[in-house]
CSV table of C-alpha atoms and ligand atoms in Angstrom, one decimal:
chain,number,residue,atom,x,y,z
A,1,MET,CA,0.0,0.2,0.2
A,2,ARG,CA,1.3,3.3,-1.0
A,3,ARG,CA,2.7,5.7,1.8
A,4,CYS,CA,0.5,9.2,2.1
A,5,CYS,CA,1.6,11.8,3.2
A,6,VAL,CA,-0.3,14.7,4.5
A,7,ASN,CA,1.5,17.3,3.0
A,8,GLU,CA,2.1,15.6,-0.5
A,9,ARG,CA,3.6,17.7,-2.6
A,10,VAL,CA,1.2,18.7,-5.3
A,11,LEU,CA,2.5,19.5,-9.3
A,12,ARG,CA,0.1,21.1,-11.4
A,13,VAL,CA,0.0,19.4,-15.0
A,14,ALA,CA,-1.3,21.1,-18.2
A,15,LEU,CA,-2.1,18.9,-21.1
A,16,LEU,CA,-2.0,20.2,-24.4
A,17,GLY,CA,-4.1,18.4,-27.1
A,18,CYS,CA,-6.1,15.6,-26.0
A,19,GLY,CA,-5.8,13.5,-30.0
A,20,VAL,CA,-4.4,10.1,-30.1
A,21,VAL,CA,-1.8,10.9,-28.1
A,22,GLY,CA,-3.1,13.1,-25.6
A,23,SER,CA,-5.9,11.4,-24.6
A,24,GLU,CA,-4.2,8.2,-23.6
A,25,VAL,CA,-2.1,10.6,-21.6
A,26,ALA,CA,-5.2,11.5,-19.7
A,27,ARG,CA,-6.1,8.3,-19.2
A,28,GLU,CA,-3.0,7.1,-17.4
A,29,LEU,CA,-3.0,10.2,-15.2
A,30,LEU,CA,-6.7,10.0,-14.2
A,31,GLU,CA,-6.5,5.6,-13.8
A,32,GLN,CA,-3.6,5.6,-11.9
A,33,PRO,CA,-2.8,8.9,-9.9
A,34,ASP,CA,-1.2,7.3,-6.3
A,35,GLU,CA,0.9,4.9,-8.0
A,36,LEU,CA,1.9,8.0,-10.6
A,37,ALA,CA,2.3,10.2,-6.9
A,38,ALA,CA,4.6,7.5,-5.5
A,39,ARG,CA,6.7,7.3,-8.6
A,40,CYS,CA,7.2,11.2,-9.0
A,41,GLY,CA,7.3,12.0,-4.7
A,42,ALA,CA,4.4,14.5,-5.7
A,43,ARG,CA,1.1,14.0,-6.8
A,44,LEU,CA,0.4,15.2,-10.2
A,45,GLU,CA,-3.1,17.2,-10.7
A,46,LEU,CA,-4.3,17.6,-13.9
A,47,VAL,CA,-5.1,21.5,-14.3
A,48,GLY,CA,-6.3,21.4,-17.7
A,49,VAL,CA,-6.7,20.0,-21.0
A,50,ALA,CA,-6.4,22.6,-23.9
A,51,VAL,CA,-8.5,21.2,-27.0
A,52,ARG,CA,-9.5,22.8,-29.9
A,53,ARG,CA,-13.5,21.7,-30.3
A,54,PRO,CA,-14.4,21.2,-26.1
A,55,GLY,CA,-17.7,19.0,-27.7
A,56,ARG,CA,-15.9,16.2,-28.9
A,57,GLN,CA,-15.6,12.9,-26.8
A,58,ARG,CA,-13.2,12.6,-24.3
A,59,PRO,CA,-11.6,9.9,-22.2
A,60,PRO,CA,-14.0,8.3,-19.6
A,61,GLY,CA,-13.2,10.0,-16.2
A,62,LEU,CA,-12.1,13.3,-17.3
A,63,ASP,CA,-14.2,16.1,-16.0
A,64,PRO,CA,-15.6,18.1,-18.6
A,65,ALA,CA,-14.8,21.4,-16.6
A,66,LEU,CA,-11.2,20.7,-17.5
A,67,LEU,CA,-11.7,21.0,-21.0
A,68,THR,CA,-10.8,25.0,-22.2
A,69,THR,CA,-10.1,26.2,-25.9
A,70,ASP,CA,-7.1,29.0,-23.5
A,71,ALA,CA,-4.5,27.2,-24.1
A,72,GLU,CA,-2.4,30.2,-23.4
A,73,GLY,CA,-3.9,30.8,-20.2
A,74,LEU,CA,-3.7,27.1,-19.1
A,75,VAL,CA,0.0,26.8,-19.5
A,76,GLU,CA,0.5,30.0,-17.1
A,77,ARG,CA,-0.7,27.7,-14.2
A,78,ALA,CA,1.1,24.7,-14.9
A,79,ASP,CA,4.3,23.5,-13.3
A,80,LEU,CA,4.5,20.8,-15.8
A,81,VAL,CA,3.3,21.3,-19.5
A,82,VAL,CA,3.0,18.5,-22.0
A,83,GLU,CA,2.7,19.4,-25.8
A,84,VAL,CA,1.0,16.7,-27.9
A,85,ILE,CA,-0.5,19.0,-30.3
A,86,GLY,CA,2.0,18.2,-33.0
A,87,GLY,CA,3.5,20.5,-35.8
A,88,ILE,CA,5.2,24.4,-35.4
A,89,GLU,CA,2.2,27.2,-34.3
A,90,PRO,CA,1.0,27.1,-31.7
A,91,ALA,CA,3.1,24.1,-30.3
A,92,ARG,CA,5.8,26.3,-30.2
A,93,SER,CA,4.4,29.6,-28.9
A,94,LEU,CA,2.8,27.7,-26.2
A,95,LEU,CA,5.8,25.6,-25.0
A,96,LEU,CA,8.2,29.0,-25.0
A,97,ARG,CA,5.5,30.5,-22.7
A,98,ALA,CA,5.0,27.9,-20.4
A,99,MET,CA,9.3,27.7,-20.1
A,100,ALA,CA,8.6,31.5,-19.1
A,101,HIS,CA,6.7,30.8,-17.1
A,102,GLY,CA,8.8,28.2,-15.1
A,103,ALA,CA,6.9,24.8,-16.2
A,104,SER,CA,9.2,22.2,-17.5
A,105,VAL,CA,7.8,20.6,-20.4
A,106,VAL,CA,7.0,17.5,-22.1
A,107,THR,CA,6.8,17.1,-26.0
A,108,ALA,CA,6.2,14.4,-28.6
A,109,ASN,CA,6.4,17.1,-31.3
A,110,LYS,CA,9.2,15.5,-33.6
A,111,ALA,CA,8.9,18.5,-36.4
A,112,LEU,CA,9.3,21.3,-33.8
A,113,LEU,CA,12.1,19.8,-32.5
A,114,ALA,CA,13.5,19.4,-36.0
A,115,GLU,CA,13.0,22.5,-37.3
A,116,ASP,CA,13.7,25.3,-34.2
A,117,GLY,CA,15.2,22.5,-31.2
A,118,PRO,CA,17.7,25.1,-30.2
A,119,ARG,CA,15.3,27.9,-29.4
A,120,LEU,CA,13.5,26.1,-27.3
A,121,TYR,CA,16.6,24.3,-25.6
A,122,GLU,CA,17.9,28.4,-25.0
A,123,ALA,CA,14.5,28.8,-23.4
A,124,ALA,CA,14.6,26.1,-21.1
A,125,ASP,CA,17.7,27.0,-20.3
A,126,ALA,CA,16.8,30.5,-19.5
A,127,ALA,CA,14.6,29.6,-17.0
A,128,GLY,CA,16.4,26.7,-15.3
A,129,VAL,CA,13.3,23.8,-16.2
A,130,ASP,CA,13.6,20.7,-18.3
A,131,LEU,CA,12.6,19.7,-21.5
A,132,TYR,CA,11.5,16.3,-22.5
A,133,PHE,CA,11.0,14.8,-26.1
A,134,GLU,CA,11.0,10.7,-25.8
A,135,ALA,CA,8.1,10.2,-27.1
A,136,ALA,CA,9.4,12.7,-30.3
A,137,VAL,CA,12.0,9.9,-31.7
A,138,ALA,CA,10.3,6.0,-32.2
A,139,GLY,CA,7.4,6.6,-30.3
A,140,ALA,CA,8.0,4.1,-27.2
A,141,ILE,CA,11.1,3.0,-27.7
A,142,PRO,CA,13.9,4.5,-25.1
A,143,ILE,CA,16.2,6.3,-27.7
A,144,VAL,CA,16.3,9.8,-26.4
A,145,ARG,CA,17.1,8.9,-23.1
A,146,PRO,CA,19.5,6.8,-24.0
A,147,LEU,CA,21.3,8.5,-26.4
A,148,ARG,CA,21.4,12.1,-23.8
A,149,ASP,CA,22.5,10.1,-20.6
A,150,SER,CA,22.9,6.8,-20.7
A,151,LEU,CA,25.6,6.9,-24.5
A,152,VAL,CA,27.2,10.4,-22.9
A,153,GLY,CA,30.1,8.7,-21.9
A,154,ASP,CA,31.0,7.3,-25.0
A,155,ARG,CA,31.3,7.9,-28.1
A,156,VAL,CA,28.4,7.2,-30.7
A,157,ASP,CA,29.9,6.7,-34.5
A,158,ARG,CA,26.9,5.9,-36.1
A,159,VAL,CA,23.0,5.0,-35.7
A,160,LEU,CA,21.0,3.4,-38.5
A,161,GLY,CA,17.4,3.2,-37.6
A,162,VAL,CA,14.0,2.2,-39.1
A,163,VAL,CA,12.0,5.1,-37.8
A,164,ASN,CA,9.0,5.3,-39.9
A,165,GLY,CA,6.4,2.5,-38.9
A,166,THR,CA,4.1,3.5,-42.2
A,167,THR,CA,6.9,3.0,-44.6
A,168,ASN,CA,8.1,-0.3,-42.8
A,169,TYR,CA,4.6,-1.7,-43.1
A,170,VAL,CA,5.0,-0.7,-46.9
A,171,LEU,CA,7.5,-2.5,-47.6
A,172,ASP,CA,7.7,-5.1,-45.6
A,173,GLN,CA,4.4,-5.7,-47.7
A,174,MET,CA,6.1,-5.5,-50.8
A,175,ASP,CA,8.2,-7.9,-49.4
A,176,THR,CA,6.4,-10.7,-48.6
A,177,THR,CA,3.4,-10.3,-50.6
A,178,GLY,CA,4.7,-8.7,-53.8
A,179,ALA,CA,2.7,-5.8,-53.4
A,180,GLY,CA,3.4,-2.9,-55.6
A,181,LEU,CA,3.6,0.5,-53.4
A,182,ASP,CA,0.5,2.0,-54.1
A,183,GLU,CA,-1.4,-1.2,-53.1
A,184,ALA,CA,0.7,-1.6,-50.1
A,185,VAL,CA,-0.1,2.1,-48.9
A,186,GLN,CA,-3.5,2.0,-49.6
A,187,GLU,CA,-3.5,-1.2,-47.4
A,188,ALA,CA,-1.5,1.0,-44.4
A,189,GLN,CA,-4.4,3.1,-45.0
A,190,ALA,CA,-6.8,0.5,-44.6
A,191,LEU,CA,-5.2,0.0,-41.3
A,192,GLY,CA,-5.0,3.1,-40.0
A,193,TYR,CA,-0.8,3.3,-40.1
A,194,ALA,CA,-1.1,6.0,-42.9
A,195,GLU,CA,-2.9,9.4,-42.8
A,196,ALA,CA,-5.3,10.0,-46.0
A,197,ASP,CA,-2.6,12.5,-46.6
A,198,PRO,CA,0.5,9.8,-46.4
A,199,THR,CA,3.0,12.4,-47.6
A,200,ALA,CA,5.0,13.2,-43.9
A,201,ASP,CA,5.8,9.8,-44.1
A,202,VAL,CA,6.2,8.0,-47.4
A,203,GLU,CA,8.4,11.2,-48.8
A,204,GLY,CA,10.6,10.8,-45.3
A,205,PHE,CA,9.9,14.1,-43.5
A,206,ASP,CA,8.8,12.2,-40.6
A,207,ALA,CA,11.9,10.4,-40.4
A,208,ALA,CA,14.0,13.3,-41.3
A,209,ALA,CA,12.9,15.2,-38.3
A,210,LYS,CA,13.7,11.7,-36.4
A,211,ALA,CA,17.5,11.5,-38.0
A,212,ALA,CA,17.9,15.1,-37.0
A,213,ILE,CA,17.2,14.6,-33.6
A,214,ILE,CA,19.3,11.9,-33.4
A,215,ALA,CA,21.8,13.1,-34.9
A,216,SER,CA,21.9,16.0,-32.6
A,217,LEU,CA,22.1,13.7,-29.9
A,218,ALA,CA,24.7,11.4,-30.9
A,219,PHE,CA,27.2,13.8,-32.4
A,220,HIS,CA,27.0,16.8,-29.9
A,221,THR,CA,25.9,18.8,-33.0
A,222,ARG,CA,23.0,20.9,-34.1
A,223,VAL,CA,21.0,19.7,-36.8
A,224,SER,CA,17.9,20.8,-38.4
A,225,ALA,CA,15.4,18.9,-40.7
A,226,ALA,CA,16.4,21.1,-43.3
A,227,ASP,CA,20.0,19.6,-42.8
A,228,VAL,CA,19.3,16.0,-43.5
A,229,HIS,CA,19.4,14.4,-47.1
A,230,ARG,CA,15.7,13.2,-47.8
A,231,GLU,CA,14.2,10.8,-50.2
A,232,GLY,CA,11.1,8.7,-49.5
A,233,ILE,CA,9.7,5.1,-50.5
A,234,THR,CA,7.8,6.6,-53.5
A,235,GLY,CA,10.8,5.7,-55.9
A,236,VAL,CA,10.6,2.0,-54.8
A,237,THR,CA,9.3,-0.5,-57.1
A,238,ALA,CA,8.3,-4.2,-57.2
A,239,GLY,CA,11.9,-5.0,-59.4
A,240,ASP,CA,13.9,-3.2,-56.4
A,241,VAL,CA,11.9,-5.3,-53.9
A,242,ALA,CA,12.6,-8.5,-56.1
A,243,ALA,CA,16.3,-7.6,-56.6
A,244,ALA,CA,16.8,-7.2,-52.8
A,245,ARG,CA,15.6,-10.5,-52.3
A,246,GLU,CA,17.7,-12.0,-55.1
A,247,ALA,CA,20.3,-10.5,-53.3
A,248,GLY,CA,18.9,-11.9,-49.9
A,249,ALA,CA,18.0,-9.0,-48.4
A,250,VAL,CA,15.3,-6.7,-47.7
A,251,VAL,CA,14.5,-2.8,-48.3
A,252,LYS,CA,14.1,-0.4,-45.7
A,253,LEU,CA,13.4,2.9,-45.3
A,254,LEU,CA,16.7,4.5,-43.0
A,255,ALA,CA,17.4,7.2,-40.9
A,256,ILE,CA,21.4,6.7,-41.2
A,257,CYS,CA,23.3,9.0,-38.9
A,258,GLU,CA,27.5,8.7,-38.8
A,259,ARG,CA,30.6,10.3,-38.4
A,260,THR,CA,32.4,11.0,-41.7
A,261,ALA,CA,36.2,11.2,-41.7
A,262,GLY,CA,38.1,14.4,-42.1
A,263,GLU,CA,41.5,14.7,-44.4
A,264,ASP,CA,43.9,11.3,-44.0
A,265,GLY,CA,40.7,9.4,-43.0
A,266,ASP,CA,41.0,10.6,-40.1
A,267,PRO,CA,37.3,10.5,-38.2
A,268,GLU,CA,38.4,13.6,-35.8
A,269,GLY,CA,40.6,15.4,-37.8
A,270,PRO,CA,40.3,18.5,-39.6
A,271,GLY,CA,37.2,17.9,-41.6
A,272,ALA,CA,35.6,15.5,-39.9
A,273,GLY,CA,32.2,15.8,-40.2
A,274,VAL,CA,28.7,14.1,-39.8
A,275,SER,CA,26.5,12.8,-42.8
A,276,VAL,CA,22.6,12.8,-41.7
A,277,ARG,CA,20.3,10.9,-44.7
A,278,VAL,CA,17.2,9.6,-45.2
A,279,HIS,CA,16.7,6.9,-47.4
A,280,PRO,CA,15.9,3.2,-49.1
A,281,ALA,CA,18.5,1.2,-48.5
A,282,MET,CA,18.7,-2.5,-49.3
A,283,VAL,CA,19.9,-4.1,-45.8
A,284,PRO,CA,21.3,-7.7,-46.1
A,285,ARG,CA,18.3,-10.2,-44.1
A,286,THR,CA,21.3,-10.8,-41.8
A,287,HIS,CA,21.1,-7.7,-40.2
A,288,PRO,CA,18.8,-6.8,-36.8
A,289,LEU,CA,17.1,-4.0,-38.8
A,290,ALA,CA,16.1,-6.4,-41.4
A,291,GLY,CA,14.1,-8.5,-39.4
A,292,VAL,CA,11.5,-5.5,-38.2
A,293,ARG,CA,8.6,-6.2,-39.6
A,294,GLY,CA,5.4,-4.7,-40.1
A,295,ALA,CA,4.7,-1.4,-38.3
A,296,PHE,CA,7.2,-1.5,-35.8
A,297,ASN,CA,10.4,0.5,-35.3
A,298,ALA,CA,14.2,0.0,-34.4
A,299,VAL,CA,17.2,1.8,-33.9
A,300,PHE,CA,20.8,0.3,-33.8
A,301,VAL,CA,23.5,2.0,-32.5
A,302,GLU,CA,27.0,2.1,-32.8
A,303,ALA,CA,29.5,3.3,-30.3
A,304,ARG,CA,33.2,2.9,-29.6
A,305,GLY,CA,32.8,1.4,-26.0
A,306,ALA,CA,29.2,-0.5,-26.2
A,307,GLY,CA,29.8,-1.5,-29.6
A,308,PRO,CA,26.2,-2.4,-31.4
A,309,LEU,CA,23.3,-1.8,-29.6
A,310,MET,CA,19.5,-2.4,-31.1
A,311,PHE,CA,16.8,-1.0,-29.6
A,312,TYR,CA,13.1,-2.0,-30.8
A,313,GLY,CA,9.4,-1.8,-30.3
A,314,GLN,CA,6.8,0.0,-31.2
A,315,GLY,CA,7.3,3.5,-32.5
A,316,ALA,CA,3.6,4.9,-32.5
A,317,GLY,CA,0.2,4.4,-31.5
A,318,GLY,CA,-1.8,6.2,-28.8
A,319,ALA,CA,-0.6,4.0,-25.9
A,320,PRO,CA,2.7,3.0,-26.7
A,321,THR,CA,3.4,7.0,-27.2
A,322,ALA,CA,1.8,7.8,-24.4
A,323,SER,CA,4.3,5.5,-22.3
A,324,ALA,CA,7.0,7.2,-23.5
A,325,VAL,CA,5.4,10.6,-22.6
A,326,LEU,CA,4.5,9.8,-19.3
A,327,GLY,CA,7.9,8.5,-18.3
A,328,ASP,CA,9.3,11.7,-19.2
A,329,LEU,CA,6.7,13.1,-17.1
A,330,VAL,CA,8.0,11.5,-14.4
A,331,ALA,CA,11.3,12.1,-14.8
A,332,VAL,CA,10.5,16.2,-15.0
A,333,ALA,CA,8.1,15.6,-11.9
A,334,ARG,CA,11.2,14.0,-9.8
A,335,HIS,CA,13.8,17.0,-10.7
A,336,ARG,CA,10.7,19.4,-9.3
A,337,VAL,CA,10.7,17.5,-6.2
A,338,THR,CA,14.6,16.5,-5.7
A,339,GLY,CA,15.4,19.8,-7.5
A,340,GLY,CA,18.4,19.9,-10.4
A,341,ARG,CA,17.4,19.3,-13.8
A,342,GLY,CA,18.1,16.8,-16.2
A,343,SER,CA,20.4,17.2,-18.9
A,344,SER,CA,19.9,20.3,-21.2
A,345,GLU,CA,21.3,21.0,-25.1
A,346,SER,CA,25.2,19.1,-26.0
A,347,ALA,CA,26.1,20.9,-29.3
A,348,HIS,CA,29.7,21.8,-28.3
A,349,ALA,CA,31.0,19.6,-30.7
A,350,ASP,CA,29.6,21.8,-33.6
A,351,LEU,CA,30.7,18.8,-36.8
A,352,PRO,CA,29.7,20.5,-40.1
A,353,VAL,CA,27.1,18.1,-42.1
A,354,ARG,CA,28.5,17.1,-45.2
A,355,PRO,CA,26.4,17.1,-48.1
A,356,MET,CA,24.8,13.7,-49.7
A,357,GLY,CA,27.5,13.6,-52.4
A,358,GLU,CA,29.8,13.1,-49.9
A,359,ALA,CA,28.5,10.0,-48.3
A,360,LEU,CA,30.5,7.2,-48.9
A,361,THR,CA,27.7,4.4,-50.1
A,362,ARG,CA,27.7,1.0,-52.1
A,363,TYR,CA,25.4,1.0,-54.9
A,364,HIS,CA,23.4,-2.4,-56.2
A,365,VAL,CA,22.9,-2.0,-59.6
A,366,ARG,CA,20.3,-4.4,-61.5
A,367,LEU,CA,20.4,-3.9,-65.4
A,368,GLU,CA,19.3,-5.0,-68.1
A,369,VAL,CA,22.0,-5.5,-71.0
A,370,GLN,CA,22.6,-6.8,-74.6
A,371,ASP,CA,23.8,-10.0,-74.2
A,372,ARG,CA,27.2,-9.9,-77.0
A,373,PRO,CA,30.7,-10.1,-77.0
A,374,GLY,CA,32.2,-6.6,-74.9
A,375,ALA,CA,28.8,-5.5,-73.5
A,376,LEU,CA,30.3,-6.6,-69.7
A,377,ALA,CA,33.5,-4.7,-70.5
A,378,GLN,CA,31.5,-1.7,-71.5
A,379,VAL,CA,29.6,-1.8,-68.3
A,380,ALA,CA,32.9,-1.8,-66.7
A,381,GLN,CA,34.4,0.3,-68.0
A,382,VAL,CA,31.5,3.3,-67.3
A,383,PHE,CA,32.2,2.1,-63.5
A,384,ALA,CA,35.7,2.4,-63.6
A,385,ASP,CA,35.4,5.7,-65.7
A,386,HIS,CA,34.2,7.2,-62.2
A,387,GLY,CA,36.3,5.6,-59.8
A,388,ALA,CA,33.9,3.6,-58.6
A,389,SER,CA,35.1,0.1,-58.1
A,390,VAL,CA,32.9,-3.2,-58.4
A,391,GLU,CA,33.1,-5.8,-55.9
A,392,THR,CA,30.5,-8.2,-57.5
A,393,VAL,CA,29.3,-8.9,-60.9
A,394,ARG,CA,26.2,-11.7,-61.4
A,395,GLN,CA,24.6,-11.9,-64.9
A,396,THR,CA,21.8,-14.4,-66.4
A,397,PRO,CA,20.0,-14.8,-69.5
A,398,LEU,CA,16.4,-13.4,-69.8
A,399,GLY,CA,15.2,-16.5,-71.3
A,400,ASP,CA,11.9,-17.0,-73.0
A,401,GLY,CA,10.8,-13.5,-75.2
A,402,ALA,CA,13.7,-12.0,-74.3
A,403,GLU,CA,16.8,-14.0,-76.1
A,404,GLY,CA,19.7,-11.5,-76.6
A,405,THR,CA,19.4,-10.0,-73.3
A,406,ALA,CA,20.9,-10.7,-70.2
A,407,ALA,CA,20.6,-9.3,-66.8
A,408,LEU,CA,23.1,-8.2,-64.9
A,409,VAL,CA,23.7,-7.3,-61.0
A,410,VAL,CA,26.6,-5.2,-60.3
A,411,ALA,CA,27.3,-4.6,-56.2
A,412,THR,CA,30.0,-1.9,-56.1
A,413,HIS,CA,32.6,-0.8,-53.1
A,414,GLU,CA,32.2,1.8,-50.8
A,415,ALA,CA,32.6,4.8,-52.7
A,416,ARG,CA,31.5,8.5,-52.6
A,417,ASP,CA,28.0,8.6,-53.4
A,418,ALA,CA,27.9,11.3,-55.9
A,419,ALA,CA,29.8,9.3,-58.0
A,420,LEU,CA,27.7,6.5,-57.6
A,421,ALA,CA,25.2,8.0,-59.1
A,422,ALA,CA,27.2,9.8,-61.3
A,423,THR,CA,28.3,6.2,-62.8
A,424,VAL,CA,24.1,5.4,-62.9
A,425,GLU,CA,23.9,8.6,-65.0
A,426,ALA,CA,26.5,7.4,-67.2
A,427,LEU,CA,24.9,3.6,-67.4
A,428,GLU,CA,21.5,5.0,-68.8
A,429,ALA,CA,23.6,6.0,-72.1
A,430,ALA,CA,25.7,2.8,-72.3
A,431,PRO,CA,24.8,1.5,-75.8
A,432,ALA,CA,25.0,-1.9,-74.2
A,433,VAL,CA,22.7,-0.8,-71.5
A,434,LEU,CA,19.6,-1.4,-72.4
A,435,GLY,CA,17.5,-0.7,-69.2
A,436,ILE,CA,18.4,-0.1,-65.2
A,437,THR,CA,16.2,-1.7,-63.5
A,438,SER,CA,16.9,-1.3,-59.8
A,439,VAL,CA,19.2,1.0,-58.3
A,440,LEU,CA,19.4,0.6,-54.2
A,441,ARG,CA,22.1,1.7,-51.7
A,442,VAL,CA,23.3,-0.8,-49.4
A,443,GLU,CA,23.8,-0.2,-46.1
A,444,GLY,CA,24.4,-2.7,-43.0
A,445,ALA,CA,26.3,-5.1,-45.1
B,501,NAD,N1,0.0,9.1,-32.7
B,501,NAD,C1,0.9,8.8,-32.7
B,501,NAD,O1,1.2,7.5,-33.0
B,501,NAD,C2,2.3,9.5,-32.2
B,501,NAD,C3,3.6,8.9,-32.2
B,501,NAD,C4,4.5,9.9,-32.1
B,501,NAD,C5,4.6,11.1,-31.6
B,501,NAD,N2,3.8,11.5,-32.1
B,501,NAD,C6,3.4,13.3,-31.8
B,501,NAD,O2,2.5,13.6,-31.0
B,501,NAD,C7,2.0,15.1,-31.2
B,501,NAD,C8,0.9,14.2,-31.0
B,501,NAD,O3,0.0,13.1,-32.1
B,501,NAD,P1,-1.6,12.3,-32.2
B,501,NAD,O4,-1.4,11.3,-33.2
B,501,NAD,O5,-2.3,12.7,-31.0
B,501,NAD,O6,-2.5,13.8,-33.2
B,501,NAD,P2,-4.3,14.0,-33.1
B,501,NAD,O7,-3.7,14.9,-34.4
B,501,NAD,O8,-4.3,12.8,-32.1
B,501,NAD,O9,-3.8,15.1,-31.8
B,501,NAD,C9,-3.6,16.6,-31.3
B,501,NAD,C10,-5.1,17.1,-31.1
B,501,NAD,O10,-4.3,18.6,-30.7
B,501,NAD,C11,-5.5,18.8,-31.2
B,501,NAD,N3,-4.9,20.6,-31.3
B,501,NAD,C12,-4.9,20.9,-32.7
B,501,NAD,N4,-4.4,22.4,-32.3
B,501,NAD,C13,-5.0,22.7,-31.3
B,501,NAD,C14,-4.8,23.7,-30.1
B,501,NAD,N5,-4.3,25.0,-31.1
B,501,NAD,N6,-5.3,23.9,-29.1
B,501,NAD,C15,-5.4,22.9,-28.6
B,501,NAD,N7,-5.2,21.6,-29.0
B,501,NAD,C16,-5.1,21.6,-30.3
B,501,NAD,C17,-6.3,18.6,-32.3
B,501,NAD,O11,-7.8,19.1,-32.3
B,501,NAD,C18,-6.3,17.1,-31.7
B,501,NAD,O12,-7.3,16.7,-30.8
B,501,NAD,C19,2.5,14.6,-32.5
B,501,NAD,O13,3.3,16.0,-32.2
B,501,NAD,C20,2.7,13.6,-33.5
B,501,NAD,O14,3.8,13.6,-33.9
B,501,NAD,C21,2.2,10.8,-32.4
B,502,HSE,N1,3.5,8.5,-38.9
B,502,HSE,C1,4.5,7.5,-37.7
B,502,HSE,C2,4.1,7.7,-36.7
B,502,HSE,C3,4.7,9.2,-35.9
B,502,HSE,O1,5.8,9.5,-35.8
B,502,HSE,C4,5.2,6.5,-38.3
B,502,HSE,O2,4.1,6.1,-39.0
B,502,HSE,O3,5.8,5.8,-37.6
B,503,NA,NA1,11.2,7.4,-28.1
């Protein structure tokens, strides 16, 4: 039984937004007040829920008198503010106002953090309050706090993430059922993973925001969404998925955050930087990320001391996301009770974000070529002309109805992405090449 204290401290909680995530946060606050009080060392009193439409149905047990459309007034009378409205405005102004009035804040808002994170951190520092955002990256999966706290004594070299559940579901369906992209997106919509307008997911905006947040934390460097090279999954074809399958791999939309070496190949020397990008990539089926199925998320971290680490779980959904929000809420409440703050922004490394063309990547290219003497030599020459070194080549005749043509599958060694992209462009113009049926970068091999 919980120990009761007559003078138990009360912390006033304001909830901004009562949609998919907000209604789950409200439900937990109302359903387990004693348990949360025991964990925080203070009672969390929900003093208001800012909503846009007060008439809508709300979680059972939520006193309608707590609903308000005056979010600005609400944040001024709270000790702790949870923002689950989403988008840039009014979320940003409300968080800044909350912190200016001395409240610690918890947000799930990846878009805002990736666009204007430093401004929020500065406001938190100025006010001496906490800014926590575990739910902003990969929902329920603890990854923000591991990067911010647990791994802060190590050196993170690389993070590979499957951080968008919708696109992972779509690509997984294409792999397991042979479905085309449009069909798989429609299934994702029918299941409620993809929005009616799936642009943020399929074009990689959601993953790019998460990549920016991960890279900032991992490399102690400010990285915004605008710094992230972004390619979504709209160009992924059934042919790409089949080519990956043939090669013993799967196609994943990856968020890739890695250190890039400077002059003389020294990862810490002059010219060192970071590469932050989101694009589809072929991942060998033996890699832990290849086993991330359906709408699940996972983040694979490579750190110098820790070695490889894998974080796996649900990246979206009301209850899983609320789990991360409540974890943050308890943490910031504890700081209020015991004094002090959690970690703030760590951006001292200030590494430059390198352009995509400089990233070291590997390509897997499937071509249809004329099956005649010299065709292979011509293709090999195009790679050589661009300084792209071929690792393996496999040729198979295309068979019935396609006599005189062959499929050529070329895997390269690592090279600058710009050189590999230029190689593919030149291949298109080579006389022996009838068509390029798949181009994928390879990661995790
Ligand atoms: N849903 C998820 O699975 C998930 C996962 C991780 C992170 N997030 C993040 O959590 C946040 C909320 O997502 P959601 O899925 O709950 O969205 P949602 O659209 O279901 O809920 C947002 C709510 O905010 C309300 N709202 C909009 N403007 C408002 C205003 N000015 N004042 C008060 N309320 C207002 C809307 O009416 C809506 O009910 C977003 O930042 C999102 O990126 C969501
Ligand atoms: N739309 C996102 C969930 C919230 O980030 C996804 O599909 O993973
Ligand atoms: Na998370």
